Amino acid sequence: MDMYEQFIWSAYGATAILLVTLLAYSLFRYRIAQRQLDELVKNNREQGEKTSKVEKNS
Amino acid sequence: MHKFANPAQFTKIASRVLPWTSSFAAVCSLFGLYFGIFDSPADYQQGETVRIMYVHVPAAWMSLFIYSLMAAASASFLIWKHSLADIAARSLAPIGAAFTAITLITGALWGQPMWGTWWVWDARLTSVLVLFFLYLGYMALVNAFDDPEKGSKAAAGLALIGFVNVPIIKFSVDWWNTLHQPASLSRLDAPAIDISMLTPLLLMALGFKLLLISILIIKMRTILIEKRIEAKQLLKSG
């Protein structure tokens, strides 16, 4: 490499930072959404079980 | 085509495709980086700075390719009202903006040692900057309305109008006298570039394309899940 090394590494570094950030952020949002959906499904199921128990008892 | 445009079918295909695209994206990019940084020769005029080409040029291709996909998805949404097309366009915008930002940043880093300036207001650079603003405008517009349908329609309109900029970017170096060099790879059978430089360039382009598919799948699946959550919450409350 020559005197322009800093420009080359800056270009590769900027590319890596932007793409890794984009990928990580997308994965992070996916995980959060998936967790929220799982919790919602779990709560709905628990509530459904409670309601059916109350109906049976009455 | 319409058969695959339903969320259940998409999720099924996407889960099978994602591990392959992400693995091959990593492999292609690693080989591309190795050949680009260590194996390819320096240019007789530009010296070592030519290595910036292996990220700058594929990123520039991607920025145009993604915008074209976004415009096609927007057209599909406006014509056939496919919600999946709208989700695809929404997911493509930030990825396209990132690749355009990479194009502008690496271009400036290449321009300084070669032209002696970070930036010039020539046709190619200016039209790519306009493309970047179009991506940002799309992202702002799609979320600017309380009614998501309205936002999607307005943003789809912007994406279609903005598509005029794509051929302008492509042919700007032929139509106007620019500081930016003309295309070196307009035809694959007779490229004005040696095979030792063409190999890392194409490997990086393939790596970026596979990365695009991977991120697109993740983003589209996220929006689909968010829509399901919204529907479940609405059902629960009302």
mmCIF file of N, CA, C and O in Angstrom, chain A residues 1-2 4 7-12 14-15 18-19 22-23 25-27 29-30 33-34 36-37 40-41 43-44 47, chain B residues 33 37 48-49 51-52 54-55 99 102 105-106 109 112-113 118 208 211 215 218-219 221-222 225-226 228-229 232 236:
data_model
loop_
_atom_site.group_PDB
_atom_site.id
_atom_site.type_symbol
_atom_site.label_atom_id
_atom_site.label_comp_id
_atom_site.label_asym_id
_atom_site.label_seq_id
_atom_site.Cartn_x
_atom_site.Cartn_y
_atom_site.Cartn_z
ATOM 1 N N MET A 1 0.834 -1.203 0.000
ATOM 2 C CA MET A 1 0.000 0.000 0.000
ATOM 3 C C MET A 1 0.877 1.265 0.000
ATOM 4 O O MET A 1 2.009 1.224 0.431
ATOM 5 N N ASP A 2 0.343 2.364 -0.471
ATOM 6 C CA ASP A 2 1.139 3.587 -0.599
ATOM 7 C C ASP A 2 0.620 4.686 0.340
ATOM 8 O O ASP A 2 -0.067 4.411 1.316
ATOM 9 N N TYR A 4 -1.674 6.646 0.036
ATOM 10 C CA TYR A 4 -3.131 6.823 0.032
ATOM 11 C C TYR A 4 -3.857 5.750 0.840
ATOM 12 O O TYR A 4 -5.075 5.613 0.758
ATOM 13 N N PHE A 7 -7.076 6.505 2.774
ATOM 14 C CA PHE A 7 -8.315 6.657 2.004
ATOM 15 C C PHE A 7 -8.946 5.292 1.742
ATOM 16 O O PHE A 7 -10.164 5.135 1.810
ATOM 17 N N ILE A 8 -8.097 4.318 1.407
ATOM 18 C CA ILE A 8 -8.594 2.963 1.101
ATOM 19 C C ILE A 8 -9.245 2.343 2.328
ATOM 20 O O ILE A 8 -10.379 1.876 2.280
ATOM 21 N N TRP A 9 -8.545 2.398 3.468
ATOM 22 C CA TRP A 9 -9.091 1.787 4.682
ATOM 23 C C TRP A 9 -10.319 2.535 5.181
ATOM 24 O O TRP A 9 -11.241 1.915 5.721
ATOM 25 N N SER A 10 -10.354 3.863 4.975
ATOM 26 C CA SER A 10 -11.548 4.628 5.374
ATOM 27 C C SER A 10 -12.746 4.189 4.544
ATOM 28 O O SER A 10 -13.860 4.053 5.065
ATOM 29 N N ALA A 11 -12.539 3.967 3.244
ATOM 30 C CA ALA A 11 -13.635 3.546 2.357
ATOM 31 C C ALA A 11 -14.159 2.180 2.784
ATOM 32 O O ALA A 11 -15.376 1.984 2.913
ATOM 33 N N TYR A 12 -13.246 1.233 3.030
ATOM 34 C CA TYR A 12 -13.670 -0.116 3.443
ATOM 35 C C TYR A 12 -14.310 -0.069 4.832
ATOM 36 O O TYR A 12 -15.313 -0.739 5.093
ATOM 37 N N ALA A 14 -15.880 2.536 6.311
ATOM 38 C CA ALA A 14 -17.204 3.172 6.251
ATOM 39 C C ALA A 14 -18.241 2.198 5.706
ATOM 40 O O ALA A 14 -19.364 2.109 6.229
ATOM 41 N N THR A 15 -17.845 1.436 4.676
ATOM 42 C CA THR A 15 -18.760 0.452 4.083
ATOM 43 C C THR A 15 -19.146 -0.608 5.120
ATOM 44 O O THR A 15 -20.329 -0.918 5.288
ATOM 45 N N LEU A 18 -21.461 0.869 7.934
ATOM 46 C CA LEU A 18 -22.846 1.098 7.491
ATOM 47 C C LEU A 18 -23.610 -0.212 7.288
ATOM 48 O O LEU A 18 -24.748 -0.347 7.735
ATOM 49 N N LEU A 19 -22.980 -1.178 6.621
ATOM 50 C CA LEU A 19 -23.688 -2.429 6.322
ATOM 51 C C LEU A 19 -23.926 -3.266 7.575
ATOM 52 O O LEU A 19 -25.004 -3.835 7.746
ATOM 53 N N LEU A 22 -26.709 -1.643 9.564
ATOM 54 C CA LEU A 22 -28.003 -1.913 8.927
ATOM 55 C C LEU A 22 -28.477 -3.329 9.235
ATOM 56 O O LEU A 22 -29.638 -3.551 9.605
ATOM 57 N N LEU A 23 -27.577 -4.288 9.116
ATOM 58 C CA LEU A 23 -27.919 -5.689 9.366
ATOM 59 C C LEU A 23 -28.277 -5.906 10.840
ATOM 60 O O LEU A 23 -29.295 -6.542 11.155
ATOM 61 N N TYR A 25 -29.269 -3.674 13.077
ATOM 62 C CA TYR A 25 -30.512 -2.974 13.428
ATOM 63 C C TYR A 25 -31.733 -3.759 12.933
ATOM 64 O O TYR A 25 -32.736 -3.889 13.654
ATOM 65 N N SER A 26 -31.633 -4.302 11.715
ATOM 66 C CA SER A 26 -32.740 -5.082 11.152
ATOM 67 C C SER A 26 -32.991 -6.325 12.002
ATOM 68 O O SER A 26 -34.135 -6.661 12.301
ATOM 69 N N LEU A 27 -31.919 -7.008 12.397
ATOM 70 C CA LEU A 27 -32.053 -8.208 13.230
ATOM 71 C C LEU A 27 -32.631 -7.868 14.605
ATOM 72 O O LEU A 27 -33.485 -8.587 15.121
ATOM 73 N N ARG A 29 -34.602 -5.324 15.410
ATOM 74 C CA ARG A 29 -36.045 -5.022 15.289
ATOM 75 C C ARG A 29 -36.848 -6.302 15.079
ATOM 76 O O ARG A 29 -37.953 -6.439 15.588
ATOM 77 N N TYR A 30 -36.272 -7.234 14.324
ATOM 78 C CA TYR A 30 -36.956 -8.514 14.076
ATOM 79 C C TYR A 30 -37.135 -9.290 15.380
ATOM 80 O O TYR A 30 -38.216 -9.793 15.680
ATOM 81 N N ALA A 33 -39.813 -7.606 17.579
ATOM 82 C CA ALA A 33 -41.166 -7.851 17.061
ATOM 83 C C ALA A 33 -41.581 -9.294 17.356
ATOM 84 O O ALA A 33 -42.708 -9.545 17.785
ATOM 85 N N GLN A 34 -40.664 -10.245 17.126
ATOM 86 C CA GLN A 34 -40.960 -11.662 17.361
ATOM 87 C C GLN A 34 -41.280 -11.901 18.836
ATOM 88 O O GLN A 34 -42.230 -12.614 19.163
ATOM 89 N N GLN A 36 -42.432 -9.690 21.006
ATOM 90 C CA GLN A 36 -43.722 -9.071 21.322
ATOM 91 C C GLN A 36 -44.870 -9.975 20.876
ATOM 92 O O GLN A 36 -45.849 -10.154 21.610
ATOM 93 N N LEU A 37 -44.730 -10.551 19.695
ATOM 94 C CA LEU A 37 -45.777 -11.432 19.162
ATOM 95 C C LEU A 37 -45.924 -12.678 20.040
ATOM 96 O O LEU A 37 -47.041 -13.071 20.380
ATOM 97 N N LEU A 40 -47.701 -11.770 23.226
ATOM 98 C CA LEU A 40 -49.122 -11.508 22.965
ATOM 99 C C LEU A 40 -49.893 -12.813 22.792
ATOM 100 O O LEU A 40 -50.975 -12.988 23.360
ATOM 101 N N VAL A 41 -49.303 -13.737 22.053
ATOM 102 C CA VAL A 41 -49.943 -15.042 21.829
ATOM 103 C C VAL A 41 -50.082 -15.778 23.159
ATOM 104 O O VAL A 41 -51.135 -16.345 23.473
ATOM 105 N N ASN A 43 -50.165 -14.442 26.258
ATOM 106 C CA ASN A 43 -51.176 -13.765 27.094
ATOM 107 C C ASN A 43 -52.585 -14.128 26.638
ATOM 108 O O ASN A 43 -53.453 -14.380 27.467
ATOM 109 N N ASN A 44 -52.794 -14.124 25.314
ATOM 110 C CA ASN A 44 -54.120 -14.450 24.778
ATOM 111 C C ASN A 44 -54.517 -15.867 25.163
ATOM 112 O O ASN A 44 -55.654 -16.120 25.518
ATOM 113 N N GLN A 47 -55.332 -16.009 28.895
ATOM 114 C CA GLN A 47 -56.630 -15.350 29.132
ATOM 115 C C GLN A 47 -57.771 -16.262 28.660
ATOM 116 O O GLN A 47 -58.800 -16.360 29.328
ATOM 117 N N LEU B 33 -13.234 -9.381 -0.843
ATOM 118 C CA LEU B 33 -12.328 -8.520 -0.071
ATOM 119 C C LEU B 33 -10.888 -9.010 -0.196
ATOM 120 O O LEU B 33 -9.962 -8.208 -0.388
ATOM 121 N N ILE B 37 -8.289 -6.600 -1.959
ATOM 122 C CA ILE B 37 -7.267 -5.901 -1.162
ATOM 123 C C ILE B 37 -5.875 -6.510 -1.363
ATOM 124 O O ILE B 37 -4.885 -5.791 -1.487
ATOM 125 N N GLU B 48 -2.653 2.330 -5.809
ATOM 126 C CA GLU B 48 -3.403 1.483 -4.873
ATOM 127 C C GLU B 48 -4.838 1.962 -4.653
ATOM 128 O O GLU B 48 -5.699 1.186 -4.239
ATOM 129 N N THR B 49 -5.090 3.257 -4.918
ATOM 130 C CA THR B 49 -6.439 3.794 -4.639
ATOM 131 C C THR B 49 -7.519 3.119 -5.472
ATOM 132 O O THR B 49 -8.693 3.227 -5.151
ATOM 133 N N ARG B 51 -8.292 0.265 -5.373
ATOM 134 C CA ARG B 51 -8.966 -0.732 -4.536
ATOM 135 C C ARG B 51 -10.292 -0.215 -3.972
ATOM 136 O O ARG B 51 -11.148 -1.011 -3.573
ATOM 137 N N ILE B 52 -10.451 1.105 -3.933
ATOM 138 C CA ILE B 52 -11.732 1.682 -3.476
ATOM 139 C C ILE B 52 -12.851 1.286 -4.450
ATOM 140 O O ILE B 52 -14.014 1.159 -4.059
ATOM 141 N N TYR B 54 -13.608 -1.543 -5.570
ATOM 142 C CA TYR B 54 -14.281 -2.804 -5.244
ATOM 143 C C TYR B 54 -15.424 -2.636 -4.246
ATOM 144 O O TYR B 54 -16.198 -3.569 -4.045
ATOM 145 N N VAL B 55 -15.498 -1.501 -3.586
ATOM 146 C CA VAL B 55 -16.691 -1.237 -2.764
ATOM 147 C C VAL B 55 -17.549 -0.138 -3.397
ATOM 148 O O VAL B 55 -18.777 -0.196 -3.345
ATOM 149 N N PHE B 99 -26.808 1.958 0.810
ATOM 150 C CA PHE B 99 -25.877 1.731 -0.302
ATOM 151 C C PHE B 99 -25.543 3.039 -1.034
ATOM 152 O O PHE B 99 -24.411 3.211 -1.492
ATOM 153 N N ILE B 102 -23.035 4.807 1.024
ATOM 154 C CA ILE B 102 -21.713 4.180 0.822
ATOM 155 C C ILE B 102 -21.105 4.668 -0.489
ATOM 156 O O ILE B 102 -19.912 5.001 -0.554
ATOM 157 N N ILE B 105 -19.898 8.294 0.066
ATOM 158 C CA ILE B 105 -18.741 8.395 0.976
ATOM 159 C C ILE B 105 -17.482 7.833 0.305
ATOM 160 O O ILE B 105 -16.428 8.486 0.288
ATOM 161 N N THR B 106 -17.603 6.624 -0.274
ATOM 162 C CA THR B 106 -16.413 6.013 -0.896
ATOM 163 C C THR B 106 -15.999 6.802 -2.141
ATOM 164 O O THR B 106 -14.819 6.892 -2.457
ATOM 165 N N LEU B 109 -13.999 9.647 -0.905
ATOM 166 C CA LEU B 109 -12.680 9.157 -0.468
ATOM 167 C C LEU B 109 -11.792 8.762 -1.649
ATOM 168 O O LEU B 109 -10.573 8.712 -1.530
ATOM 169 N N GLN B 112 -10.834 12.525 -3.542
ATOM 170 C CA GLN B 112 -9.803 13.400 -2.944
ATOM 171 C C GLN B 112 -8.386 13.072 -3.452
ATOM 172 O O GLN B 112 -7.701 13.959 -3.956
ATOM 173 N N PRO B 113 -7.935 11.798 -3.400
ATOM 174 C CA PRO B 113 -6.575 11.534 -3.911
ATOM 175 C C PRO B 113 -6.464 11.598 -5.442
ATOM 176 O O PRO B 113 -5.402 11.929 -5.964
ATOM 177 N N TRP B 118 -12.988 16.513 -2.682
ATOM 178 C CA TRP B 118 -13.933 15.527 -2.144
ATOM 179 C C TRP B 118 -15.208 15.481 -2.980
ATOM 180 O O TRP B 118 -15.854 14.472 -3.074
ATOM 181 N N PHE B 208 -22.908 -8.231 -2.231
ATOM 182 C CA PHE B 208 -23.839 -7.144 -1.881
ATOM 183 C C PHE B 208 -25.275 -7.525 -2.248
ATOM 184 O O PHE B 208 -26.212 -7.234 -1.517
ATOM 185 N N LEU B 211 -26.531 -9.993 0.213
ATOM 186 C CA LEU B 211 -26.771 -9.288 1.481
ATOM 187 C C LEU B 211 -28.087 -8.524 1.408
ATOM 188 O O LEU B 211 -28.864 -8.496 2.369
ATOM 189 N N ILE B 215 -31.134 -8.965 4.054
ATOM 190 C CA ILE B 215 -31.676 -7.872 4.875
ATOM 191 C C ILE B 215 -33.135 -7.608 4.493
ATOM 192 O O ILE B 215 -33.974 -7.345 5.354
ATOM 193 N N ILE B 218 -35.347 -10.130 6.192
ATOM 194 C CA ILE B 218 -35.471 -9.839 7.634
ATOM 195 C C ILE B 218 -36.428 -8.667 7.853
ATOM 196 O O ILE B 218 -37.322 -8.708 8.700
ATOM 197 N N LYS B 219 -36.245 -7.601 7.041
ATOM 198 C CA LYS B 219 -37.073 -6.400 7.217
ATOM 199 C C LYS B 219 -38.540 -6.683 6.884
ATOM 200 O O LYS B 219 -39.441 -6.233 7.581
ATOM 201 N N ARG B 221 -40.103 -9.577 6.999
ATOM 202 C CA ARG B 221 -40.682 -10.437 8.033
ATOM 203 C C ARG B 221 -41.004 -9.623 9.290
ATOM 204 O O ARG B 221 -42.016 -9.860 9.948
ATOM 205 N N THR B 222 -40.141 -8.641 9.601
ATOM 206 C CA THR B 222 -40.393 -7.779 10.769
ATOM 207 C C THR B 222 -41.704 -7.018 10.584
ATOM 208 O O THR B 222 -42.541 -6.977 11.493
ATOM 209 N N ILE B 225 -44.690 -9.275 10.981
ATOM 210 C CA ILE B 225 -44.951 -9.577 12.399
ATOM 211 C C ILE B 225 -45.606 -8.384 13.083
ATOM 212 O O ILE B 225 -46.581 -8.529 13.833
ATOM 213 N N GLU B 226 -45.086 -7.166 12.792
ATOM 214 C CA GLU B 226 -45.661 -5.961 13.404
ATOM 215 C C GLU B 226 -47.135 -5.791 13.010
ATOM 216 O O GLU B 226 -47.951 -5.366 13.812
ATOM 217 N N ARG B 228 -49.167 -8.264 12.284
ATOM 218 C CA ARG B 228 -49.923 -9.297 13.016
ATOM 219 C C ARG B 228 -50.190 -8.840 14.451
ATOM 220 O O ARG B 228 -51.273 -9.030 14.979
ATOM 221 N N ILE B 229 -49.151 -8.214 15.066
ATOM 222 C CA ILE B 229 -49.305 -7.715 16.446
ATOM 223 C C ILE B 229 -50.422 -6.668 16.491
ATOM 224 O O ILE B 229 -51.295 -6.706 17.355
ATOM 225 N N LYS B 232 -53.803 -8.294 16.154
ATOM 226 C CA LYS B 232 -54.189 -9.001 17.384
ATOM 227 C C LYS B 232 -54.617 -8.018 18.468
ATOM 228 O O LYS B 232 -55.572 -8.263 19.196
ATOM 229 N N LYS B 236 -58.228 -7.637 20.215
ATOM 230 C CA LYS B 236 -58.349 -7.739 21.674
ATOM 231 C C LYS B 236 -59.126 -6.551 22.242
ATOM 232 O O LYS B 236 -59.967 -6.709 23.119
#
